[in-house]
Amino acid sequence: MRIGWRFLGLWAFAAAATAYALSPGSEEQLAMLARDGRTSEAASELARLLALGRRDPAFLAAAARALESTGNRGLAEDLLERYLVERPGDVQALEWLANLYRASDDRPAATRTLVTLVALAPTRPRLWALLDLYRAQERLDEEREFLKGIVDETLLRPVDVERLGILLSWAGERAAALDALRRADALMPGTQEIGRIVLFDLLLAEGLREEAAERAGHWIADWRDKPWLGVHVVRRMAARGDPASAVALGAQVIALSPETRFYLARVVAEDGNRRIATLLLEDWAQGGPPPSSDAVAGYVAAAYAVGDVAALWRKASRILAEPGWYEAQIAIVEALALRYGLDAIAPLRPRVSWAALQRQPLFAARLALHEGNPFLARRVLESVDPETLTAPARIEWVALVSLISGDAAALAALGDLLRRDRLPTDLLPVQLRLAERLGHGGEQRLGLDALRRSALAPATIARQAQAQQAQVQSTAKAGLDARRVQ
């Protein structure tokens, strides 16, 4: 009987031991609760265990790992913080905690953890991650001081060296900023710009114009796809009172991006540096092919904005002296007349050839009228094919024909084009208006027949007629005013 009791006791002990072995541990129990979505119970259980004194690192780390596996980062972060109180130098735990904070987008906590981690075991990825966090939070002072404290600069990326220079310049530490930005200039790809612009401005502020010009010359070549950066350095150099360097840099910008010349000259002039702006325009249209009419218009607009009238007229004289530059010649004369009036171009008029006038017959007709030569104006207009003109130019053509030869002649010209099926549709309302005004029934019927054949709706025709009639009247008034001047 005594043996039976002993056997029963042994069996009970074994059963208890087996039950204990099969029951989940504390950390596993926390994981189970979290996995089942019972987060509040898991938090309560964690608080109970901590209250009972469960603070051994093994338990804290295991529980944190178990909770993280269920996606409960908050409790895992809390456990790791407690673990690090016990073992503050555990680099792996710090990196684990930093990654948890970054995954949950807790930037301040991630930054705090990475500061400790980098101080213990600096590596490039850890240092870069910390710098990126500083920048994301705009913690400029801390970022600057951290960068200044890095002894081994090989840990830094080129962008970090550039950033150090920019932050130092903002803090007024010019000498240190120049040193950092010069190093960054040597490290950064040629297309980078922000640090180089800051370096350029710092060099000018320190009176180092030669170095600024030399560096900018290299940058402009790399910035061929960003001509506005070249415009910036030219403006800054001009503002600092170095005309020779400004003009040289401007010439480099223009050589790479010719379309920037007129804008560059205009903004430099607006900055108050008109002499430099004039020099930037001086070698335009010297040698090479003749400029287009659009280029001539751009030049005249820029030169007018610069305000050097003498240089503008010298350029006009030079273009008029070039044999065969008919399009450019009539373009610059017309642009000058637009800016200064027809009387102003009188000294240039004898040098404008018939071949040049034929390139812009409507302007030539206006000019001939102004000079009191209706015969020449009529001759020029006879060569015009309305189909080759823009819609506004066609309206001006009709108005000039009416002004020079009368409404009947204008109606006859439109009727002739209509009979040959060559009258542009937008001139049909003008033809009808003239026929109605002159009481010419036959021409009116001709126009109405054309309207019926056209695809235009009556409402559209009416609107076109009103708009175009207003243009005709405006152009005619301008012509009458010109006659009165005579």
Short mmCIF file of C-alpha atoms in Angstrom, two decimals:
data_model
loop_
_atom_site.label_atom_id
_atom_site.label_comp_id
_atom_site.label_asym_id
_atom_site.label_seq_id
_atom_site.Cartn_x
_atom_site.Cartn_y
_atom_site.Cartn_z
CA MET A 1 0.00 0.00 0.00
CA ARG A 2 2.89 2.24 0.76
CA ILE A 3 4.28 1.49 -2.74
CA GLY A 4 0.91 2.51 -4.31
CA TRP A 5 0.97 5.89 -2.65
CA ARG A 6 4.52 6.45 -3.82
CA PHE A 7 3.57 5.51 -7.37
CA LEU A 8 0.56 7.86 -7.28
CA GLY A 9 2.71 10.73 -6.07
CA LEU A 10 5.29 10.11 -8.77
CA TRP A 11 2.57 10.02 -11.40
CA ALA A 12 1.09 13.34 -10.21
CA PHE A 13 4.49 15.01 -10.28
CA ALA A 14 5.15 13.76 -13.82
CA ALA A 15 1.75 14.99 -14.98
CA ALA A 16 2.37 18.43 -13.50
CA ALA A 17 5.80 18.60 -15.08
CA THR A 18 4.38 17.59 -18.46
CA ALA A 19 1.60 20.18 -18.20
CA TYR A 20 4.14 22.87 -17.37
CA ALA A 21 6.36 21.83 -20.25
CA LEU A 22 3.44 21.89 -22.68
CA SER A 23 2.04 25.23 -21.46
CA PRO A 24 3.10 28.36 -23.43
CA GLY A 25 5.83 30.53 -21.98
CA SER A 26 5.17 34.13 -21.01
CA GLU A 27 6.54 35.52 -24.23
CA GLU A 28 4.63 32.94 -26.28
CA GLN A 29 1.45 33.73 -24.39
CA LEU A 30 1.91 37.41 -25.23
CA ALA A 31 2.40 36.50 -28.88
CA MET A 32 -0.73 34.36 -28.90
CA LEU A 33 -2.84 37.13 -27.43
CA ALA A 34 -1.48 39.66 -29.92
CA ARG A 35 -1.91 37.26 -32.83
CA ASP A 36 -5.54 36.69 -31.89
CA GLY A 37 -6.13 40.46 -31.94
CA ARG A 38 -6.45 40.66 -28.16
CA THR A 39 -4.05 43.58 -27.96
CA SER A 40 -5.42 45.07 -24.75
CA GLU A 41 -5.11 41.68 -23.01
CA ALA A 42 -1.56 41.33 -24.29
CA ALA A 43 -0.74 44.77 -22.93
CA SER A 44 -2.31 43.88 -19.56
CA GLU A 45 -0.37 40.61 -19.41
CA LEU A 46 2.85 42.42 -20.26
CA ALA A 47 2.19 44.96 -17.50
CA ARG A 48 1.48 42.10 -15.04
CA LEU A 49 4.71 40.32 -15.90
CA LEU A 50 6.74 43.49 -15.61
CA ALA A 51 5.10 44.21 -12.26
CA LEU A 52 6.17 40.76 -11.12
CA GLY A 53 9.73 41.72 -11.92
CA ARG A 54 10.19 40.01 -15.28
CA ARG A 55 12.89 42.29 -16.62
CA ASP A 56 15.56 39.80 -17.59
CA PRO A 57 16.99 40.64 -21.02
CA ALA A 58 16.30 37.20 -22.43
CA PHE A 59 12.58 37.49 -21.63
CA LEU A 60 12.35 41.06 -22.94
CA ALA A 61 14.11 40.24 -26.21
CA ALA A 62 12.15 37.03 -26.78
CA ALA A 63 8.84 38.72 -25.99
CA ALA A 64 9.67 41.63 -28.30
CA ARG A 65 10.51 39.23 -31.12
CA ALA A 66 7.29 37.30 -30.56
CA LEU A 67 5.19 40.49 -30.54
CA GLU A 68 6.89 41.85 -33.65
CA SER A 69 6.14 38.63 -35.51
CA THR A 70 2.43 39.28 -34.93
CA GLY A 71 2.71 42.84 -36.27
CA ASN A 72 2.34 44.51 -32.87
CA ARG A 73 5.22 46.97 -33.24
CA GLY A 74 4.12 49.25 -30.41
CA LEU A 75 4.51 46.64 -27.66
CA ALA A 76 7.68 45.32 -29.30
CA GLU A 77 9.20 48.81 -29.29
CA ASP A 78 8.31 49.25 -25.62
CA LEU A 79 9.94 45.94 -24.69
CA LEU A 80 13.08 46.76 -26.66
CA GLU A 81 13.35 50.13 -24.92
CA ARG A 82 13.20 48.28 -21.57
CA TYR A 83 15.71 45.73 -22.82
CA LEU A 84 18.16 48.48 -23.78
CA VAL A 85 17.95 49.93 -20.29
CA GLU A 86 19.46 46.63 -19.13
CA ARG A 87 21.86 46.30 -22.04
CA PRO A 88 22.46 49.80 -23.49
CA GLY A 89 25.38 48.75 -25.67
CA ASP A 90 23.58 46.04 -27.64
CA VAL A 91 24.16 47.24 -31.22
CA GLN A 92 21.88 44.64 -32.79
CA ALA A 93 19.01 45.59 -30.49
CA LEU A 94 19.52 49.28 -31.26
CA GLU A 95 19.46 48.62 -34.98
CA TRP A 96 16.38 46.45 -34.54
CA LEU A 97 14.62 49.18 -32.57
CA ALA A 98 15.63 51.87 -35.10
CA ASN A 99 14.19 49.77 -37.93
CA LEU A 100 10.95 49.29 -35.96
CA TYR A 101 10.60 53.05 -35.43
CA ARG A 102 11.31 53.75 -39.09
CA ALA A 103 8.75 51.13 -40.13
CA SER A 104 6.12 52.81 -37.94
CA ASP A 105 7.22 56.26 -39.22
CA ASP A 106 8.13 57.50 -35.77
CA ARG A 107 10.90 59.80 -36.99
CA PRO A 108 11.87 61.44 -33.68
CA ALA A 109 12.26 58.05 -31.96
CA ALA A 110 14.14 56.60 -34.94
CA THR A 111 16.46 59.62 -34.92
CA ARG A 112 17.12 59.31 -31.19
CA THR A 113 17.92 55.60 -31.54
CA LEU A 114 20.17 56.10 -34.57
CA VAL A 115 22.14 58.82 -32.77
CA THR A 116 23.02 56.28 -30.06
CA LEU A 117 23.70 53.56 -32.62
CA VAL A 118 26.00 55.70 -34.79
CA ALA A 119 27.92 56.82 -31.71
CA LEU A 120 28.54 53.17 -30.77
CA ALA A 121 29.15 51.66 -34.21
CA PRO A 122 29.19 54.10 -37.16
CA THR A 123 28.66 52.58 -40.60
CA ARG A 124 27.75 54.25 -43.86
CA PRO A 125 24.13 52.93 -44.01
CA ARG A 126 23.45 53.95 -40.40
CA LEU A 127 24.99 57.38 -40.83
CA TRP A 128 23.13 58.01 -44.10
CA ALA A 129 19.85 56.91 -42.53
CA LEU A 130 20.38 59.37 -39.67
CA LEU A 131 21.22 62.23 -42.03
CA ASP A 132 18.13 61.51 -44.14
CA LEU A 133 16.00 61.65 -40.99
CA TYR A 134 17.49 65.00 -39.96
CA ARG A 135 16.67 66.40 -43.40
CA ALA A 136 13.17 64.97 -43.48
CA GLN A 137 12.45 66.72 -40.17
CA GLU A 138 14.34 69.92 -41.11
CA ARG A 139 16.47 69.69 -37.97
CA LEU A 140 19.12 71.85 -39.58
CA ASP A 141 21.20 72.79 -36.54
CA GLU A 142 21.51 69.18 -35.38
CA GLU A 143 22.32 68.02 -38.89
CA ARG A 144 25.03 70.68 -39.26
CA GLU A 145 26.67 69.89 -35.93
CA PHE A 146 26.51 66.16 -36.62
CA LEU A 147 28.19 66.61 -40.02
CA LYS A 148 30.86 68.87 -38.53
CA GLY A 149 31.66 66.18 -35.96
CA ILE A 150 32.36 63.43 -38.51
CA VAL A 151 36.11 62.85 -38.58
CA ASP A 152 36.18 60.18 -41.28
CA GLU A 153 34.75 61.97 -44.30
CA THR A 154 34.87 58.79 -46.38
CA LEU A 155 31.70 57.79 -44.55
CA LEU A 156 29.86 60.66 -46.25
CA ARG A 157 28.21 60.74 -49.64
CA PRO A 158 29.09 63.64 -52.00
CA VAL A 159 25.61 65.08 -51.35
CA ASP A 160 26.39 65.09 -47.61
CA VAL A 161 29.56 67.11 -48.16
CA GLU A 162 27.56 69.53 -50.32
CA ARG A 163 24.87 69.73 -47.65
CA LEU A 164 27.47 70.51 -44.99
CA GLY A 165 28.76 73.42 -47.06
CA ILE A 166 25.26 74.80 -47.60
CA LEU A 167 24.38 74.53 -43.89
CA LEU A 168 27.64 76.23 -42.92
CA SER A 169 26.96 79.07 -45.35
CA TRP A 170 23.51 79.55 -43.84
CA ALA A 171 25.10 79.68 -40.40
CA GLY A 172 27.53 82.38 -41.54
CA GLU A 173 30.61 80.14 -41.31
CA ARG A 174 31.93 81.23 -44.70
CA ALA A 175 35.47 79.88 -44.56
CA ALA A 176 34.34 76.40 -43.52
CA ALA A 177 31.50 76.54 -46.05
CA LEU A 178 33.89 77.39 -48.89
CA ASP A 179 36.15 74.51 -47.90
CA ALA A 180 33.28 72.01 -47.85
CA LEU A 181 31.72 73.26 -51.08
CA ARG A 182 35.04 73.13 -52.92
CA ARG A 183 35.38 69.49 -51.86
CA ALA A 184 31.81 68.82 -52.94
CA ASP A 185 32.45 70.45 -56.33
CA ALA A 186 35.21 67.93 -56.95
CA LEU A 187 33.02 65.01 -55.87
CA MET A 188 29.60 65.81 -57.36
CA PRO A 189 28.46 64.90 -60.91
CA GLY A 190 28.75 67.75 -63.37
CA THR A 191 25.00 68.29 -63.63
CA GLN A 192 24.55 69.05 -59.91
CA GLU A 193 23.72 72.67 -59.26
CA ILE A 194 22.57 73.73 -55.78
CA GLY A 195 25.87 73.54 -53.97
CA ARG A 196 27.69 75.05 -56.92
CA ILE A 197 25.38 78.05 -57.04
CA VAL A 198 25.96 78.58 -53.30
CA LEU A 199 29.73 78.21 -53.84
CA PHE A 200 29.62 80.74 -56.71
CA ASP A 201 27.78 83.30 -54.60
CA LEU A 202 30.15 82.75 -51.67
CA LEU A 203 33.21 83.20 -53.88
CA LEU A 204 31.83 86.49 -55.18
CA ALA A 205 30.97 87.62 -51.66
CA GLU A 206 34.57 86.92 -50.61
CA GLY A 207 35.94 88.82 -53.62
CA LEU A 208 37.28 85.68 -55.32
CA ARG A 209 35.96 86.61 -58.78
CA GLU A 210 38.63 84.85 -60.82
CA GLU A 211 37.99 81.53 -59.10
CA ALA A 212 34.23 82.05 -59.42
CA ALA A 213 34.52 82.75 -63.15
CA GLU A 214 36.83 79.79 -63.74
CA ARG A 215 34.57 77.34 -61.91
CA ALA A 216 31.43 78.74 -63.55
CA GLY A 217 33.00 78.26 -66.96
CA HIS A 218 33.30 74.52 -66.29
CA TRP A 219 29.78 74.29 -64.86
CA ILE A 220 28.10 76.06 -67.78
CA ALA A 221 29.45 73.41 -70.14
CA ASP A 222 27.77 70.74 -67.99
CA TRP A 223 24.58 72.76 -67.69
CA ARG A 224 23.89 72.94 -71.42
CA ASP A 225 20.40 71.53 -70.78
CA LYS A 226 19.79 74.06 -67.98
CA PRO A 227 20.58 77.45 -69.54
CA TRP A 228 18.77 79.31 -66.74
CA LEU A 229 21.64 78.36 -64.44
CA GLY A 230 24.08 80.03 -66.81
CA VAL A 231 21.82 83.10 -66.86
CA HIS A 232 22.01 83.19 -63.05
CA VAL A 233 25.82 83.19 -62.88
CA VAL A 234 26.06 85.86 -65.58
CA ARG A 235 23.62 88.10 -63.72
CA ARG A 236 25.46 87.58 -60.43
CA MET A 237 28.84 88.30 -62.02
CA ALA A 238 27.48 91.42 -63.69
CA ALA A 239 25.95 92.58 -60.40
CA ARG A 240 29.35 92.22 -58.73
CA GLY A 241 30.88 94.68 -61.20
CA ASP A 242 33.07 92.40 -63.33
CA PRO A 243 31.99 93.22 -66.91
CA ALA A 244 34.71 91.22 -68.65
CA SER A 245 33.93 87.99 -66.79
CA ALA A 246 30.17 88.55 -67.13
CA VAL A 247 30.44 89.02 -70.90
CA ALA A 248 32.75 86.00 -71.25
CA LEU A 249 30.39 83.77 -69.28
CA GLY A 250 27.44 85.19 -71.20
CA ALA A 251 29.13 84.36 -74.50
CA GLN A 252 29.60 80.80 -73.29
CA VAL A 253 25.92 80.51 -72.33
CA ILE A 254 24.84 81.95 -75.69
CA ALA A 255 27.15 79.63 -77.63
CA LEU A 256 25.53 76.60 -75.99
CA SER A 257 21.96 78.00 -76.04
CA PRO A 258 21.66 80.73 -78.71
CA GLU A 259 17.96 81.22 -77.94
CA THR A 260 18.84 82.62 -74.50
CA ARG A 261 20.72 85.67 -75.84
CA PHE A 262 17.84 88.13 -75.93
CA TYR A 263 16.38 87.06 -72.59
CA LEU A 264 19.80 87.22 -70.96
CA ALA A 265 20.47 90.72 -72.29
CA ARG A 266 17.05 91.91 -71.19
CA VAL A 267 17.32 90.65 -67.59
CA VAL A 268 20.88 91.93 -67.22
CA ALA A 269 19.64 95.33 -68.35
CA GLU A 270 16.73 95.16 -65.91
CA ASP A 271 19.31 94.51 -63.17
CA GLY A 272 20.84 97.88 -64.03
CA ASN A 273 23.81 96.62 -66.05
CA ARG A 274 22.91 98.08 -69.44
CA ARG A 275 26.47 98.32 -70.71
CA ILE A 276 27.01 94.58 -70.21
CA ALA A 277 23.62 93.87 -71.80
CA THR A 278 24.63 95.90 -74.86
CA LEU A 279 27.86 93.91 -75.16
CA LEU A 280 25.89 90.65 -75.01
CA LEU A 281 23.90 91.81 -78.05
CA GLU A 282 26.80 93.35 -79.94
CA ASP A 283 28.02 90.32 -81.86
CA TRP A 284 24.55 89.14 -82.87
CA ALA A 285 24.13 88.73 -86.67
CA GLN A 286 27.82 89.25 -87.34
CA GLY A 287 28.86 86.70 -89.90
CA GLY A 288 27.13 83.44 -90.54
CA PRO A 289 23.74 83.01 -92.21
CA PRO A 290 21.18 85.82 -92.25
CA PRO A 291 18.87 85.84 -89.21
CA SER A 292 15.21 84.95 -89.55
CA SER A 293 12.47 87.54 -89.17
CA ASP A 294 11.59 86.06 -85.77
CA ALA A 295 15.21 86.44 -84.62
CA VAL A 296 15.22 90.05 -85.82
CA ALA A 297 12.03 90.77 -83.87
CA GLY A 298 13.60 89.19 -80.78
CA TYR A 299 16.73 91.29 -81.16
CA VAL A 300 14.83 94.56 -81.58
CA ALA A 301 12.67 93.81 -78.52
CA ALA A 302 15.77 93.04 -76.43
CA ALA A 303 17.73 96.04 -77.70
CA TYR A 304 14.74 98.31 -77.08
CA ALA A 305 14.53 97.00 -73.50
CA VAL A 306 18.27 97.52 -73.02
CA GLY A 307 17.80 101.12 -74.09
CA ASP A 308 20.94 101.63 -76.20
CA VAL A 309 19.22 103.26 -79.18
CA ALA A 310 22.48 104.08 -80.96
CA ALA A 311 23.57 100.43 -80.88
CA LEU A 312 20.17 99.37 -82.22
CA TRP A 313 20.38 101.70 -85.20
CA ARG A 314 23.98 100.70 -85.89
CA LYS A 315 22.83 97.09 -86.05
CA ALA A 316 20.02 98.04 -88.45
CA SER A 317 22.50 99.81 -90.73
CA ARG A 318 24.79 96.80 -90.71
CA ILE A 319 21.98 94.41 -91.64
CA LEU A 320 20.84 96.71 -94.47
CA ALA A 321 24.41 96.67 -95.80
CA GLU A 322 24.45 92.85 -96.13
CA PRO A 323 23.74 91.75 -99.71
CA GLY A 324 20.90 89.29 -100.04
CA TRP A 325 19.61 89.61 -96.46
CA TYR A 326 16.19 90.73 -97.71
CA GLU A 327 14.04 89.01 -95.10
CA ALA A 328 16.18 90.32 -92.23
CA GLN A 329 16.30 93.81 -93.76
CA ILE A 330 12.56 94.29 -94.11
CA ALA A 331 12.04 92.63 -90.70
CA ILE A 332 14.29 95.08 -88.86
CA VAL A 333 12.85 98.10 -90.66
CA GLU A 334 9.30 96.98 -89.83
CA ALA A 335 10.24 96.26 -86.20
CA LEU A 336 11.81 99.72 -85.86
CA ALA A 337 8.74 101.33 -87.40
CA LEU A 338 6.57 99.47 -84.91
CA ARG A 339 8.69 100.74 -82.00
CA TYR A 340 9.48 104.29 -83.13
CA GLY A 341 6.98 105.09 -85.92
CA LEU A 342 7.23 105.29 -89.70
CA ASP A 343 8.82 108.73 -89.62
CA ALA A 344 11.73 107.42 -87.58
CA ILE A 345 12.88 105.01 -90.29
CA ALA A 346 13.11 107.71 -92.97
CA PRO A 347 16.95 107.76 -92.85
CA LEU A 348 17.01 104.02 -93.54
CA ARG A 349 14.39 104.05 -96.29
CA PRO A 350 16.74 104.67 -99.26
CA ARG A 351 18.66 101.52 -98.36
CA VAL A 352 15.58 99.27 -98.40
CA SER A 353 15.54 97.49 -101.75
CA TRP A 354 12.54 96.53 -103.83
CA ALA A 355 13.47 92.87 -103.23
CA ALA A 356 13.26 93.44 -99.48
CA LEU A 357 9.91 95.29 -99.73
CA GLN A 358 8.41 92.37 -101.64
CA ARG A 359 9.08 90.11 -98.66
CA GLN A 360 6.53 92.06 -96.57
CA PRO A 361 4.07 93.56 -99.09
CA LEU A 362 1.52 94.74 -96.52
CA PHE A 363 4.13 96.70 -94.57
CA ALA A 364 5.56 97.97 -97.85
CA ALA A 365 2.10 99.22 -98.85
CA ARG A 366 1.64 101.01 -95.53
CA LEU A 367 5.08 102.55 -95.88
CA ALA A 368 4.37 103.69 -99.45
CA LEU A 369 1.09 105.27 -98.36
CA HIS A 370 2.89 107.07 -95.56
CA GLU A 371 5.39 108.39 -98.10
CA GLY A 372 2.56 109.59 -100.35
CA ASN A 373 3.22 107.00 -103.06
CA PRO A 374 -0.10 105.19 -103.72
CA PHE A 375 1.22 103.93 -107.05
CA LEU A 376 3.94 101.92 -105.29
CA ALA A 377 1.46 100.77 -102.65
CA ARG A 378 -0.93 99.54 -105.38
CA ARG A 379 1.89 97.79 -107.21
CA VAL A 380 3.00 95.97 -104.07
CA LEU A 381 -0.53 94.82 -103.23
CA GLU A 382 -1.07 93.44 -106.74
CA SER A 383 1.56 90.81 -106.01
CA VAL A 384 -0.20 89.54 -102.86
CA ASP A 385 -1.83 86.11 -102.87
CA PRO A 386 -4.36 86.20 -99.98
CA GLU A 387 -4.19 82.43 -99.63
CA THR A 388 -0.58 82.72 -98.44
CA LEU A 389 -1.47 85.20 -95.68
CA THR A 390 -2.63 84.60 -92.14
CA ALA A 391 -6.26 85.37 -91.36
CA PRO A 392 -5.48 88.77 -89.71
CA ALA A 393 -3.15 89.66 -92.60
CA ARG A 394 -5.91 88.90 -95.12
CA ILE A 395 -8.21 91.37 -93.36
CA GLU A 396 -5.46 93.99 -93.48
CA TRP A 397 -4.97 93.28 -97.21
CA VAL A 398 -8.65 93.95 -97.95
CA ALA A 399 -8.56 97.15 -95.89
CA LEU A 400 -5.45 98.41 -97.73
CA VAL A 401 -6.97 97.64 -101.15
CA SER A 402 -10.10 99.57 -100.13
CA LEU A 403 -8.02 102.45 -98.84
CA ILE A 404 -5.78 102.72 -101.91
CA SER A 405 -8.14 101.79 -104.75
CA GLY A 406 -11.59 102.10 -103.19
CA ASP A 407 -14.27 99.67 -102.01
CA ALA A 408 -15.31 98.80 -105.56
CA ALA A 409 -11.79 97.64 -106.43
CA ALA A 410 -11.63 95.60 -103.20
CA LEU A 411 -15.00 93.96 -104.05
CA ALA A 412 -13.80 93.25 -107.59
CA ALA A 413 -10.63 91.60 -106.27
CA LEU A 414 -12.63 89.45 -103.85
CA GLY A 415 -15.15 88.57 -106.61
CA ASP A 416 -12.36 87.54 -108.96
CA LEU A 417 -10.91 85.20 -106.30
CA LEU A 418 -14.39 83.84 -105.57
CA ARG A 419 -15.07 83.03 -109.24
CA ARG A 420 -11.79 81.14 -109.41
CA ASP A 421 -12.61 79.27 -106.14
CA ARG A 422 -9.57 80.82 -104.48
CA LEU A 423 -11.24 83.10 -101.94
CA PRO A 424 -10.46 81.99 -98.37
CA THR A 425 -13.66 81.17 -96.49
CA ASP A 426 -12.95 83.71 -93.75
CA LEU A 427 -13.17 86.52 -96.38
CA LEU A 428 -16.72 85.60 -97.46
CA PRO A 429 -18.30 87.80 -94.75
CA VAL A 430 -16.14 90.71 -95.90
CA GLN A 431 -17.19 90.20 -99.53
CA LEU A 432 -20.85 90.15 -98.55
CA ARG A 433 -20.53 93.31 -96.46
CA LEU A 434 -18.86 95.19 -99.31
CA ALA A 435 -21.44 93.96 -101.84
CA GLU A 436 -24.29 95.03 -99.54
CA ARG A 437 -22.73 98.42 -98.83
CA LEU A 438 -22.20 99.10 -102.55
CA GLY A 439 -25.63 97.72 -103.51
CA HIS A 440 -24.11 95.22 -105.90
CA GLY A 441 -26.77 92.50 -106.17
CA GLY A 442 -24.84 90.24 -108.49
CA GLU A 443 -21.79 90.08 -106.22
CA GLN A 444 -24.07 89.60 -103.22
CA ARG A 445 -25.77 86.61 -104.87
CA LEU A 446 -22.36 85.22 -105.77
CA GLY A 447 -21.30 85.45 -102.12
CA LEU A 448 -24.54 83.91 -100.85
CA ASP A 449 -24.17 80.99 -103.24
CA ALA A 450 -20.66 80.43 -101.91
CA LEU A 451 -22.01 80.54 -98.37
CA ARG A 452 -24.60 77.91 -99.15
CA ARG A 453 -21.88 75.67 -100.54
CA SER A 454 -19.68 76.17 -97.51
CA ALA A 455 -19.92 74.07 -94.39
CA LEU A 456 -20.06 77.10 -92.11
CA ALA A 457 -23.20 77.62 -90.03
CA PRO A 458 -24.98 80.99 -90.45
CA ALA A 459 -24.33 81.91 -86.84
CA THR A 460 -20.61 81.33 -87.30
CA ILE A 461 -20.61 83.43 -90.47
CA ALA A 462 -22.38 86.26 -88.65
CA ARG A 463 -19.87 86.26 -85.83
CA GLN A 464 -16.97 86.23 -88.29
CA ALA A 465 -18.48 89.06 -90.27
CA GLN A 466 -18.84 91.28 -87.18
CA ALA A 467 -15.31 90.57 -85.96
CA GLN A 468 -13.71 91.03 -89.35
CA GLN A 469 -15.65 94.18 -90.15
CA ALA A 470 -14.34 95.69 -86.92
CA GLN A 471 -10.78 94.82 -88.03
CA VAL A 472 -11.37 96.36 -91.46
CA GLN A 473 -12.63 99.57 -89.92
CA SER A 474 -9.67 99.73 -87.53
CA THR A 475 -7.15 99.24 -90.33
CA ALA A 476 -8.92 101.74 -92.55
CA LYS A 477 -8.88 104.34 -89.78
CA ALA A 478 -5.13 103.81 -89.36
CA GLY A 479 -4.67 104.42 -93.09
CA LEU A 480 -6.75 107.62 -93.01
CA ASP A 481 -4.69 108.86 -90.09
CA ALA A 482 -1.57 108.21 -92.16
CA ARG A 483 -3.01 110.26 -95.02
CA ARG A 484 -3.77 113.14 -92.70
CA VAL A 485 -0.12 113.13 -91.60
CA GLN A 486 0.89 113.59 -95.23
#
